[in-house]
Short mmCIF file of C-alpha atoms in Angstrom, two decimals:
data_model
loop_
_atom_site.label_atom_id
_atom_site.label_comp_id
_atom_site.label_asym_id
_atom_site.label_seq_id
_atom_site.Cartn_x
_atom_site.Cartn_y
_atom_site.Cartn_z
CA MET A 196 12.24 -27.20 14.35
CA LYS A 197 11.98 -27.30 10.53
CA HIS A 198 8.40 -28.57 10.87
CA ILE A 199 7.55 -25.72 13.26
CA ILE A 200 9.00 -23.11 10.87
CA SER A 201 7.11 -24.66 7.95
CA LEU A 202 3.90 -24.55 9.96
CA LEU A 203 4.46 -20.89 10.80
CA TRP A 204 4.99 -19.98 7.14
CA LEU A 205 1.95 -22.01 6.13
CA THR A 206 -0.16 -20.20 8.73
CA LEU A 207 1.11 -16.83 7.52
CA GLY A 208 0.45 -17.79 3.90
CA LEU A 209 -3.12 -18.87 4.66
CA THR A 210 -3.66 -15.66 6.63
CA LEU A 211 -2.48 -13.50 3.72
CA MET A 212 -4.49 -15.46 1.17
CA SER A 213 -7.66 -15.07 3.20
CA CYS A 214 -7.17 -11.36 3.90
CA SER A 215 -9.89 -8.99 2.82
CA PRO A 216 -9.78 -5.18 2.92
CA ALA A 217 -11.95 -5.21 6.02
CA ASP A 218 -9.39 -7.34 7.86
CA ILE A 219 -6.58 -4.84 7.34
CA GLY A 220 -6.25 -2.53 10.29
CA SER A 221 -8.71 -4.44 12.45
CA ASN A 222 -6.28 -6.57 14.46
CA ASN A 223 -6.66 -4.89 17.86
CA LYS A 224 -4.62 -1.84 16.93
CA PRO A 225 -4.69 1.08 19.36
CA ALA A 226 -7.50 3.43 18.40
CA ASP A 227 -5.31 6.49 19.07
CA THR A 228 -2.13 5.29 17.29
CA LEU A 229 -1.21 5.29 13.60
CA LEU A 230 1.28 2.57 12.66
CA ARG A 231 3.49 3.68 9.74
CA LEU A 232 6.31 1.76 8.06
CA ALA A 233 9.49 3.58 7.03
CA ASP A 234 11.42 2.31 3.99
CA SER A 235 14.63 2.15 6.03
CA GLU A 236 16.00 2.89 9.47
CA ILE A 237 15.67 6.55 10.43
CA ARG A 238 19.28 7.72 10.30
CA GLY A 239 18.93 10.75 12.54
CA LEU A 240 16.62 13.36 14.09
CA ASP A 241 18.45 16.57 13.15
CA PRO A 242 16.78 17.65 9.87
CA GLN A 243 19.77 19.77 8.86
CA LYS A 244 22.19 16.85 9.10
CA TYR A 245 20.24 13.98 7.56
CA GLY A 246 18.64 13.82 4.14
CA ASP A 247 17.39 10.25 3.67
CA LEU A 248 13.70 9.91 2.91
CA SER A 249 12.77 8.11 6.14
CA SER A 250 14.46 10.74 8.33
CA MET A 251 12.81 13.54 6.33
CA ARG A 252 9.34 12.06 6.74
CA VAL A 253 9.79 11.82 10.49
CA ALA A 254 11.23 15.35 10.58
CA MET A 255 8.24 16.68 8.65
CA ASP A 256 5.95 15.32 11.37
CA GLN A 257 7.96 17.16 14.04
CA PHE A 258 9.31 20.42 12.62
CA GLU A 259 7.35 23.14 10.88
CA GLY A 260 8.74 26.00 8.84
CA LEU A 261 7.30 29.18 7.42
CA THR A 262 5.23 26.92 5.16
CA ARG A 263 4.13 23.29 5.25
CA PHE A 264 2.48 20.69 3.02
CA ASN A 265 -1.18 19.69 3.05
CA ALA A 266 -2.68 16.26 2.29
CA MET A 267 -2.32 16.85 -1.46
CA GLY A 268 1.38 17.70 -1.16
CA GLU A 269 0.62 21.36 -1.86
CA THR A 270 2.31 24.24 -0.04
CA ILE A 271 0.19 26.10 2.50
CA PRO A 272 0.97 28.63 5.26
CA GLY A 273 2.82 27.12 8.21
CA LEU A 274 4.32 29.25 10.97
CA ALA A 275 3.88 32.18 8.59
CA GLU A 276 0.29 33.23 8.06
CA SER A 277 1.03 35.02 4.76
CA TRP A 278 3.76 36.20 2.40
CA ARG A 279 4.29 38.66 -0.44
CA VAL A 280 6.80 38.94 -3.29
CA SER A 281 8.55 42.09 -4.50
CA ASP A 282 11.69 43.29 -6.28
CA GLY A 283 11.03 41.26 -9.43
CA GLY A 284 10.72 38.03 -7.49
CA LEU A 285 13.97 38.51 -5.56
CA THR A 286 12.48 39.52 -2.19
CA TRP A 287 9.93 37.48 -0.23
CA THR A 288 8.44 38.79 3.01
CA PHE A 289 6.79 36.31 5.41
CA THR A 290 4.59 37.40 8.33
CA LEU A 291 4.48 35.02 11.30
CA ARG A 292 1.35 33.98 13.14
CA ASP A 293 0.79 35.39 16.62
CA ALA A 294 1.89 33.56 19.78
CA LEU A 295 3.96 30.73 18.32
CA HIS A 296 5.76 28.37 20.70
CA PHE A 297 7.99 25.32 20.71
CA SER A 298 6.67 22.24 22.47
CA ASP A 299 8.52 23.30 25.66
CA GLY A 300 6.73 26.67 25.68
CA THR A 301 9.63 28.77 24.34
CA SER A 302 8.44 31.52 21.98
CA ILE A 303 9.16 31.33 18.27
CA LYS A 304 10.15 34.74 16.91
CA ALA A 305 11.24 35.88 13.45
CA GLU A 306 14.89 36.18 14.57
CA LEU A 307 15.02 32.38 14.81
CA PHE A 308 15.00 31.90 11.03
CA PRO A 309 18.20 33.83 10.19
CA ALA A 310 19.87 31.83 12.96
CA VAL A 311 18.56 28.54 11.50
CA TRP A 312 19.94 29.66 8.13
CA ASP A 313 23.34 30.36 9.68
CA ARG A 314 23.41 26.96 11.38
CA LEU A 315 22.55 25.23 8.09
CA HIS A 316 25.69 26.75 6.55
CA SER A 317 27.95 26.11 9.53
CA ALA A 318 30.91 23.84 8.85
CA GLN A 319 30.08 22.03 12.08
CA THR A 320 26.60 21.15 10.78
CA ALA A 321 28.02 19.84 7.48
CA SER A 322 24.52 19.79 6.02
CA PRO A 323 23.92 17.79 2.84
CA HIS A 324 21.03 20.14 2.07
CA ILE A 325 23.08 23.28 1.34
CA PRO A 326 22.93 22.93 -2.49
CA LEU A 327 19.13 22.76 -2.31
CA PHE A 328 19.02 26.28 -0.87
CA ALA A 329 21.69 27.84 -3.10
CA VAL A 330 19.16 30.28 -4.57
CA ILE A 331 18.80 32.05 -1.21
CA ASP A 332 21.14 35.00 -0.73
CA GLY A 333 20.21 35.70 2.87
CA ILE A 334 17.49 35.74 5.53
CA SER A 335 16.80 38.60 7.94
CA ALA A 336 14.24 39.52 10.60
CA PRO A 337 13.26 43.22 10.55
CA ASP A 338 11.02 42.65 13.60
CA ASP A 339 9.61 39.84 15.77
CA GLN A 340 6.99 38.77 13.24
CA VAL A 341 8.58 39.45 9.86
CA VAL A 342 11.07 37.23 8.02
CA LYS A 343 12.62 38.67 4.86
CA VAL A 344 14.25 36.40 2.30
CA LYS A 345 16.57 37.72 -0.42
CA LEU A 346 17.18 35.54 -3.48
CA LYS A 347 20.07 35.44 -5.93
CA GLN A 348 17.67 34.54 -8.73
CA PRO A 349 13.89 34.30 -8.96
CA MET A 350 12.35 31.07 -7.72
CA PRO A 351 8.57 30.67 -8.09
CA GLN A 352 8.62 27.51 -5.94
CA LEU A 353 10.18 29.22 -2.91
CA PRO A 354 7.20 28.51 -0.59
CA ALA A 355 7.69 24.77 -1.23
CA LEU A 356 11.39 25.17 -0.39
CA PHE A 357 10.53 26.64 3.01
CA ALA A 358 8.40 23.60 3.83
CA HIS A 359 11.60 21.55 3.87
CA PRO A 360 12.49 20.50 7.46
CA ALA A 361 16.07 21.80 7.12
CA LEU A 362 14.71 25.36 7.24
CA ALA A 363 12.03 24.65 9.83
CA ALA A 364 11.91 26.24 13.26
CA LEU A 365 14.55 24.28 15.18
CA PRO A 366 15.02 24.64 18.96
CA LEU A 367 18.28 26.58 18.82
CA HIS A 368 17.93 27.44 22.53
CA ILE A 369 18.27 23.71 23.26
CA ILE A 370 20.94 23.15 20.61
CA ALA A 371 23.05 25.99 22.07
CA ALA A 372 22.99 24.33 25.49
CA LYS A 373 23.40 20.68 24.47
CA GLY A 374 25.10 20.68 21.08
CA ASP A 375 24.57 17.51 19.05
CA ASP A 376 23.02 15.85 22.11
CA TRP A 377 19.88 17.96 21.71
CA THR A 378 18.18 15.11 19.87
CA ALA A 379 18.55 12.87 22.94
CA ASP A 380 15.84 14.78 24.83
CA ARG A 381 12.58 12.91 25.51
CA PRO A 382 10.24 14.36 24.62
CA LEU A 383 12.15 16.10 21.85
CA VAL A 384 11.53 19.84 21.66
CA THR A 385 9.77 20.48 18.35
CA SER A 386 7.78 23.10 16.43
CA GLY A 387 5.45 20.88 14.41
CA ALA A 388 2.39 18.75 15.03
CA TYR A 389 4.24 15.97 16.89
CA ARG A 390 7.20 15.44 19.19
CA LEU A 391 9.33 12.36 19.66
CA THR A 392 8.78 10.44 22.91
CA GLY A 393 10.80 7.27 22.26
CA TRP A 394 13.12 5.63 19.75
CA ARG A 395 14.56 2.14 19.69
CA LEU A 396 16.94 1.63 16.78
CA ASN A 397 15.83 -1.02 14.30
CA ASP A 398 12.55 -1.33 16.16
CA GLN A 399 10.31 1.73 16.26
CA LEU A 400 10.09 5.49 16.75
CA GLN A 401 7.22 6.93 18.77
CA LEU A 402 5.68 10.38 18.32
CA ALA A 403 2.99 12.06 20.40
CA ALA A 404 0.91 15.14 19.69
CA ASN A 405 2.63 18.46 20.43
CA PRO A 406 0.36 20.28 22.91
CA ALA A 407 1.87 23.66 21.96
CA TRP A 408 1.27 23.37 18.21
CA HIS A 409 -0.45 26.46 16.82
CA ASP A 410 -3.07 24.63 14.74
CA ALA A 411 -6.14 22.68 15.79
CA PRO A 412 -5.35 19.50 17.77
CA VAL A 413 -4.32 16.63 15.53
CA ALA A 414 -6.85 13.85 14.96
CA ILE A 415 -4.36 11.07 15.83
CA ALA A 416 -2.67 11.31 19.23
CA ASN A 417 0.26 8.99 18.53
CA ILE A 418 2.34 7.98 15.52
CA ARG A 419 4.55 4.92 15.50
CA TRP A 420 7.16 4.66 12.74
CA LYS A 421 8.70 1.22 12.21
CA PRO A 422 11.66 0.73 9.81
CA VAL A 423 11.25 -2.15 7.37
CA GLU A 424 13.76 -2.06 4.52
CA ASP A 425 12.48 -5.10 2.66
CA SER A 426 9.25 -4.36 0.76
CA LEU A 427 8.06 -7.98 0.93
CA THR A 428 8.41 -7.95 4.71
CA ALA A 429 6.53 -4.64 4.80
CA MET A 430 3.71 -6.11 2.72
CA ARG A 431 3.43 -9.15 5.00
CA LEU A 432 3.44 -6.98 8.10
CA PHE A 433 0.69 -4.79 6.68
CA MET A 434 -1.44 -7.74 5.61
CA GLY A 435 -0.96 -9.35 9.00
CA GLY A 436 -2.41 -6.26 10.69
CA GLY A 437 0.93 -4.94 11.96
CA ALA A 438 0.79 -1.61 10.14
CA ASP A 439 -1.69 0.95 8.86
CA ILE A 440 0.50 2.38 6.11
CA ALA A 441 3.31 0.84 4.07
CA THR A 442 4.90 3.16 1.52
CA ASP A 443 6.25 0.33 -0.62
CA TYR A 444 5.44 -3.21 -1.66
CA PRO A 445 7.00 -5.61 -4.19
CA GLU A 446 6.06 -4.58 -7.69
CA SER A 447 5.65 -8.27 -8.57
CA ARG A 448 2.73 -8.47 -6.09
CA HIS A 449 0.84 -5.48 -7.46
CA GLU A 450 -1.92 -7.36 -9.30
CA TRP A 451 -2.30 -9.96 -6.56
CA LEU A 452 -2.59 -7.26 -3.92
CA GLY A 453 -5.20 -5.44 -5.99
CA GLU A 454 -7.30 -8.60 -6.13
CA LYS A 455 -6.96 -9.18 -2.38
CA LEU A 456 -7.11 -5.66 -0.96
CA GLY A 457 -8.90 -3.51 -3.51
CA ASN A 458 -8.68 0.20 -2.67
CA ALA A 459 -6.10 -0.41 0.06
CA VAL A 460 -3.56 -0.60 -2.79
CA ARG A 461 -2.55 2.90 -3.93
CA SER A 462 -0.40 3.73 -6.94
CA GLY A 463 0.06 6.76 -9.18
CA PRO A 464 2.57 9.15 -10.78
CA TYR A 465 5.47 10.19 -8.57
CA LEU A 466 7.95 13.03 -8.92
CA GLY A 467 10.99 10.79 -8.96
CA SER A 468 13.41 9.24 -11.44
CA TYR A 469 15.30 5.95 -11.20
CA TYR A 470 18.77 5.74 -12.68
CA PHE A 471 22.21 4.22 -12.38
CA THR A 472 25.08 6.59 -11.59
CA LEU A 473 28.49 6.29 -13.24
CA SER A 474 31.65 7.51 -11.52
CA THR A 475 33.18 10.07 -13.89
CA ARG A 476 36.24 10.43 -11.65
CA LYS A 477 38.06 7.33 -12.87
CA PRO A 478 38.18 4.79 -15.71
CA PRO A 479 36.22 3.48 -17.45
CA PHE A 480 33.49 6.08 -16.95
CA ASP A 481 35.70 9.14 -17.06
CA ASP A 482 35.25 8.71 -20.82
CA SER A 483 31.90 10.09 -22.04
CA ARG A 484 31.97 7.75 -25.06
CA VAL A 485 31.75 4.73 -22.74
CA ARG A 486 28.96 6.30 -20.70
CA GLN A 487 26.99 7.16 -23.83
CA ALA A 488 27.46 3.66 -25.27
CA LEU A 489 25.95 2.04 -22.18
CA SER A 490 23.00 4.44 -22.06
CA MET A 491 22.05 4.15 -25.75
CA SER A 492 22.19 0.33 -25.72
CA VAL A 493 19.56 -0.05 -22.96
CA ASP A 494 16.12 -1.24 -24.09
CA ARG A 495 14.03 0.98 -21.82
CA GLU A 496 10.76 0.05 -23.49
CA TRP A 497 11.35 -3.63 -22.72
CA LEU A 498 12.19 -2.82 -19.09
CA SER A 499 8.90 -0.91 -18.82
CA ARG A 500 6.78 -3.39 -20.78
CA LYS A 501 8.17 -6.71 -19.59
CA LEU A 502 10.23 -6.26 -16.44
CA SER A 503 7.89 -3.79 -14.74
CA ILE A 504 4.51 -5.08 -13.55
CA LEU A 505 3.36 -1.49 -13.03
CA HIS A 506 4.63 -0.46 -16.47
CA THR A 507 6.64 2.41 -15.04
CA PRO A 508 7.15 5.10 -17.71
CA PRO A 509 10.55 4.72 -19.42
CA ALA A 510 12.91 7.63 -18.76
CA TRP A 511 15.46 9.24 -21.03
CA GLY A 512 16.10 12.16 -18.70
CA VAL A 513 16.13 12.83 -14.97
CA VAL A 514 13.34 15.44 -14.70
CA PRO A 515 9.81 13.96 -14.66
CA PRO A 516 7.85 15.31 -17.66
CA ALA A 517 5.11 16.65 -15.35
CA LEU A 518 7.52 19.40 -14.28
CA TYR A 519 7.85 20.47 -17.94
CA GLY A 520 4.13 20.48 -18.59
CA GLY A 521 4.28 16.96 -20.03
CA ASP A 522 7.34 17.42 -22.27
CA GLU A 523 10.23 14.99 -21.96
CA ILE A 524 13.91 15.52 -22.67
CA LYS A 525 15.43 12.82 -24.89
CA PRO A 526 18.92 12.43 -26.37
CA ASP A 527 19.29 12.68 -30.15
CA TRP A 528 19.56 8.91 -30.56
CA ALA A 529 16.49 8.01 -28.47
CA ASN A 530 14.13 7.51 -31.43
CA LYS A 531 16.50 5.33 -33.41
CA PRO A 532 15.81 1.56 -33.58
CA LEU A 533 17.48 -0.42 -30.81
CA GLN A 534 19.74 -2.37 -33.18
CA LYS A 535 20.93 0.89 -34.73
CA ARG A 536 21.66 2.26 -31.26
CA ARG A 537 23.63 -0.85 -30.34
CA LYS A 538 25.69 -0.52 -33.50
CA MET A 539 26.43 3.09 -32.49
CA ALA A 540 27.35 1.85 -29.01
CA ARG A 541 29.81 -0.73 -30.37
CA ASP A 542 31.46 1.96 -32.47
CA LEU A 543 31.81 4.24 -29.45
CA LEU A 544 33.33 1.43 -27.37
CA LEU A 545 35.81 0.58 -30.13
CA ASP A 546 36.73 4.23 -30.41
CA ALA A 547 37.34 4.28 -26.64
CA GLY A 548 39.66 1.25 -26.91
CA TYR A 549 37.33 -1.60 -25.88
CA SER A 550 36.99 -4.71 -28.05
CA PRO A 551 36.74 -8.51 -27.71
CA ASN A 552 40.49 -8.47 -27.03
CA ASN A 553 40.09 -5.77 -24.38
CA PRO A 554 36.54 -6.12 -23.03
CA LEU A 555 34.92 -3.52 -20.81
CA THR A 556 34.40 -4.89 -17.27
CA PHE A 557 33.01 -3.21 -14.17
CA ASP A 558 30.90 -3.75 -11.04
CA ILE A 559 27.28 -2.63 -10.65
CA ARG A 560 26.66 -1.73 -7.02
CA ILE A 561 23.08 -2.10 -5.76
CA ASN A 562 21.45 -1.82 -2.36
CA SER A 563 19.54 -4.86 -1.10
CA SER A 564 16.31 -5.24 -3.05
CA THR A 565 14.88 -7.89 -5.32
CA GLU A 566 13.79 -5.21 -7.78
CA HIS A 567 17.20 -3.49 -7.88
CA ARG A 568 18.81 -6.87 -8.51
CA ARG A 569 16.36 -7.70 -11.31
CA MET A 570 17.12 -4.37 -12.95
CA ALA A 571 20.90 -4.84 -12.61
CA VAL A 572 20.69 -8.38 -14.01
CA ALA A 573 18.66 -7.14 -16.99
CA LEU A 574 21.16 -4.36 -17.69
CA ALA A 575 24.11 -6.75 -17.42
CA ALA A 576 22.42 -9.06 -19.95
CA MET A 577 21.78 -6.20 -22.38
CA TRP A 578 25.37 -5.02 -22.14
CA GLY A 579 26.59 -8.58 -22.42
CA GLU A 580 25.42 -8.51 -26.04
CA LEU A 581 28.11 -5.87 -26.61
CA GLY A 582 30.81 -8.05 -25.08
CA ILE A 583 30.68 -6.16 -21.76
CA GLU A 584 31.10 -8.01 -18.46
CA ALA A 585 29.13 -6.36 -15.64
CA ARG A 586 29.30 -7.96 -12.19
CA ILE A 587 26.71 -7.24 -9.50
CA LEU A 588 27.80 -6.14 -6.02
CA ASN A 589 25.07 -6.11 -3.38
CA SER A 590 25.08 -4.34 0.01
CA GLU A 591 22.59 -2.97 2.52
CA ALA A 592 21.33 0.59 1.99
CA ALA A 593 23.49 2.45 4.54
CA LEU A 594 26.72 0.93 3.20
CA HIS A 595 25.59 1.43 -0.39
CA PHE A 596 24.99 5.17 -0.09
CA ALA A 597 28.03 5.71 2.14
CA SER A 598 30.15 4.19 -0.64
CA MET A 599 28.52 6.48 -3.17
CA ARG A 600 29.19 9.59 -1.08
CA ARG A 601 32.86 8.55 -0.87
CA GLY A 602 33.01 7.92 -4.60
CA ASP A 603 33.90 4.30 -3.86
CA PHE A 604 32.06 2.73 -6.80
CA THR A 605 32.14 2.39 -10.57
CA MET A 606 28.41 2.15 -11.31
CA ALA A 607 25.70 2.25 -8.68
CA ARG A 608 21.92 2.18 -8.37
CA SER A 609 20.61 5.63 -7.57
CA GLY A 610 17.80 8.04 -8.36
CA TRP A 611 16.14 11.21 -7.15
CA ILE A 612 12.88 11.95 -5.38
CA ALA A 613 11.77 15.58 -5.52
CA ASP A 614 12.38 17.72 -2.45
CA ILE A 615 10.31 20.41 -4.17
CA PRO A 616 8.30 20.26 -7.43
CA ALA A 617 10.86 22.08 -9.58
CA PRO A 618 13.17 20.92 -12.42
CA GLU A 619 16.23 22.48 -10.77
CA ASN A 620 15.74 20.16 -7.81
CA PHE A 621 16.64 17.24 -10.10
CA LEU A 622 19.46 19.11 -11.84
CA LEU A 623 21.32 20.96 -9.09
CA VAL A 624 22.77 17.79 -7.60
CA HIS A 625 24.72 17.25 -10.85
CA MET A 626 26.27 20.71 -10.78
CA SER A 627 29.99 20.82 -10.10
CA GLY A 628 30.70 21.90 -6.55
CA SER A 629 27.36 20.59 -5.30
CA GLY A 630 29.05 18.40 -2.70
CA PRO A 631 28.97 14.66 -1.86
CA GLY A 632 25.43 14.36 -3.23
CA ASN A 633 26.93 14.65 -6.72
CA TYR A 634 27.73 10.95 -6.61
CA SER A 635 29.10 10.77 -10.15
CA GLY A 636 31.56 13.64 -9.65
CA TYR A 637 30.20 15.11 -12.88
CA SER A 638 31.68 18.50 -13.79
CA ASN A 639 30.86 20.36 -16.97
CA PRO A 640 31.13 24.19 -17.11
CA GLU A 641 28.65 24.27 -20.01
CA PHE A 642 26.01 22.48 -17.93
CA ASP A 643 26.75 24.66 -14.89
CA LYS A 644 26.34 27.82 -16.95
CA ALA A 645 23.12 26.63 -18.62
CA LEU A 646 21.56 25.71 -15.28
CA ALA A 647 22.62 29.00 -13.68
CA THR A 648 21.08 30.88 -16.62
CA ALA A 649 17.83 28.95 -16.22
CA MET A 650 17.69 29.68 -12.51
CA ALA A 651 18.16 33.41 -13.17
CA GLU A 652 15.09 33.49 -15.45
CA ALA A 653 11.89 34.88 -13.89
CA ASP A 654 9.52 34.26 -16.81
CA PRO A 655 7.96 30.77 -16.21
CA GLU A 656 7.86 29.71 -19.87
CA LYS A 657 11.40 30.84 -20.63
CA ARG A 658 12.59 29.34 -17.36
CA THR A 659 11.23 25.93 -18.38
CA GLN A 660 12.89 26.14 -21.81
CA LYS A 661 16.25 26.99 -20.24
CA MET A 662 15.93 24.17 -17.71
CA GLN A 663 15.35 21.80 -20.63
CA ARG A 664 18.47 23.14 -22.34
CA ALA A 665 20.53 22.40 -19.23
CA GLU A 666 19.11 18.88 -18.95
CA THR A 667 19.85 18.22 -22.63
CA ILE A 668 23.54 18.86 -21.92
CA LEU A 669 23.46 16.59 -18.88
CA ILE A 670 21.79 13.70 -20.69
CA ALA A 671 24.16 13.96 -23.67
CA ASP A 672 27.11 13.61 -21.26
CA ALA A 673 25.46 10.61 -19.54
CA PRO A 674 26.90 10.74 -15.99
CA VAL A 675 23.73 8.81 -15.15
CA ILE A 676 21.67 6.26 -17.08
CA PRO A 677 17.97 7.08 -16.56
CA LEU A 678 15.66 4.07 -16.76
CA TYR A 679 12.17 5.03 -15.57
CA TYR A 680 10.07 7.55 -13.69
CA TYR A 681 8.72 6.34 -10.39
CA LEU A 682 5.17 5.42 -9.57
CA THR A 683 4.05 5.48 -5.96
CA ARG A 684 3.32 2.15 -4.29
CA SER A 685 1.50 2.32 -0.97
CA LEU A 686 -0.76 0.17 1.17
CA VAL A 687 -3.27 2.14 3.24
CA ALA A 688 -5.60 0.45 5.72
CA PRO A 689 -9.33 1.23 5.44
CA ARG A 690 -9.33 2.73 8.93
CA VAL A 691 -6.99 5.51 7.75
CA LEU A 692 -8.94 8.57 6.61
CA GLY A 693 -7.62 11.62 4.76
CA TRP A 694 -5.01 9.92 2.56
CA GLN A 695 -4.77 11.72 -0.78
CA ASP A 696 -2.68 10.29 -3.61
CA ASN A 697 -0.36 12.96 -4.99
CA ALA A 698 2.70 13.14 -7.25
CA SER A 699 4.90 14.44 -4.42
CA ASN A 700 3.95 11.37 -2.33
CA ILE A 701 3.76 13.60 0.73
CA HIS A 702 1.36 12.47 3.45
CA PRO A 703 1.94 14.34 6.74
CA SER A 704 0.59 12.45 9.73
CA ALA A 705 -1.22 15.60 10.89
CA THR A 706 -3.48 15.44 7.81
CA LEU A 707 -4.72 11.93 8.62
CA SER A 708 -7.28 10.51 11.01
CA LEU A 709 -8.41 7.05 12.10
CA GLN A 710 -11.89 5.72 11.61
CA ASP A 711 -11.76 4.21 15.13
CA SER A 712 -11.51 7.69 16.61
CA HIS A 713 -14.82 8.68 14.95
CA GLU A 714 -16.81 5.70 16.17
#
């Protein structure tokens, strides 16, 4: 048996080594089906109840709101054909397209959207997305084709917010009849370009074109999403012809993949930040001196220059600089030499009561990934120079994030990918009262007030300055330790047409086509 397994691995290795870009996507794949890999198992189909990235991507294929995203990740009209702003930016009026229908033929009228808003806020829904929509004061429907949105504060990015699947047109007529079982229907009743026709957990999820969608027929009839949590497995599956798109691959293989696959390897700036979250609810990280000591003693430049093959940009804050016009928020100590920072860190730890006779010890929780482990090991080594003992605790993704939502951790790998291209999207989750998504339990009235003031500002330039003020407070308190800003890593087969690299890393299936279908 060992010889057979060795032979299989040798065969796979030779196959991967001999791969050329032309080979990818040519292994007898269905001409009418796009094979996409999800980074993890899709946790659920109700877009108001699930917020993980894989579930959101599938939801975006199936449910359309007043707006939607194009191939560049930009907001365009969706079920609404137009909108206008009045009342100093506090009132938005959307006009629906004519003759809109769900996939089962049921009409979509303006009155649906206030009802979707009410369901989002229902205790029974228990939506994790509620903080994201805190700026909205209410939604009404003056007539069948008009949706009026009242805001508590101005929000220039509101159209992008309404492209989020949690505020999409959901089949409330089905939900009213079937409750939570509405997602068991096959085909699923949807409002977007596709509808679900089959789902086998830990295997694949199948979508087919929605015949009632208002736009032109999609170029690809079927989408197949397959969950693959391990990026190395995803890379091998892609290179073996088992997928058209993989939205991750091991960073350590970046140069090798570029040599083998050329333009099939896609990478660029991404609106996301990678950090480790500290539980402020309990010792030792209920003490800001300890949190600050750990953050200031990290050599971010080394992590970017030596540990990262892609040379991901080092991060001192949580908001990607692109959302500030290129500016970056840094703590006061960021420009000091590393040895000076480590001396400051030792002093803070001594002041907090930690010394060689009473060393600081804690666990670093990570979800299963070679890269997360490498980062945790590097951090533990850096902190070891201060006499700190950091142990690494590994678990699979679902358990990892469930533990974080419960607050059952001391330090844990985390991060944020933009729901919308706005600084407040990265900051709101750290506001007190923002719910289980505030993993650290951070609560600072000064930060809350600064962020609320920023969100009330209508002038774009002043709004940015006030957002930066709020982030400065957050970073000084250090409930999280930012390490780098994400870069996208995708593998896209040559037969896939229409893929556009963008900082939001949004690639709706409806914007793509397959070369086979044009031949």
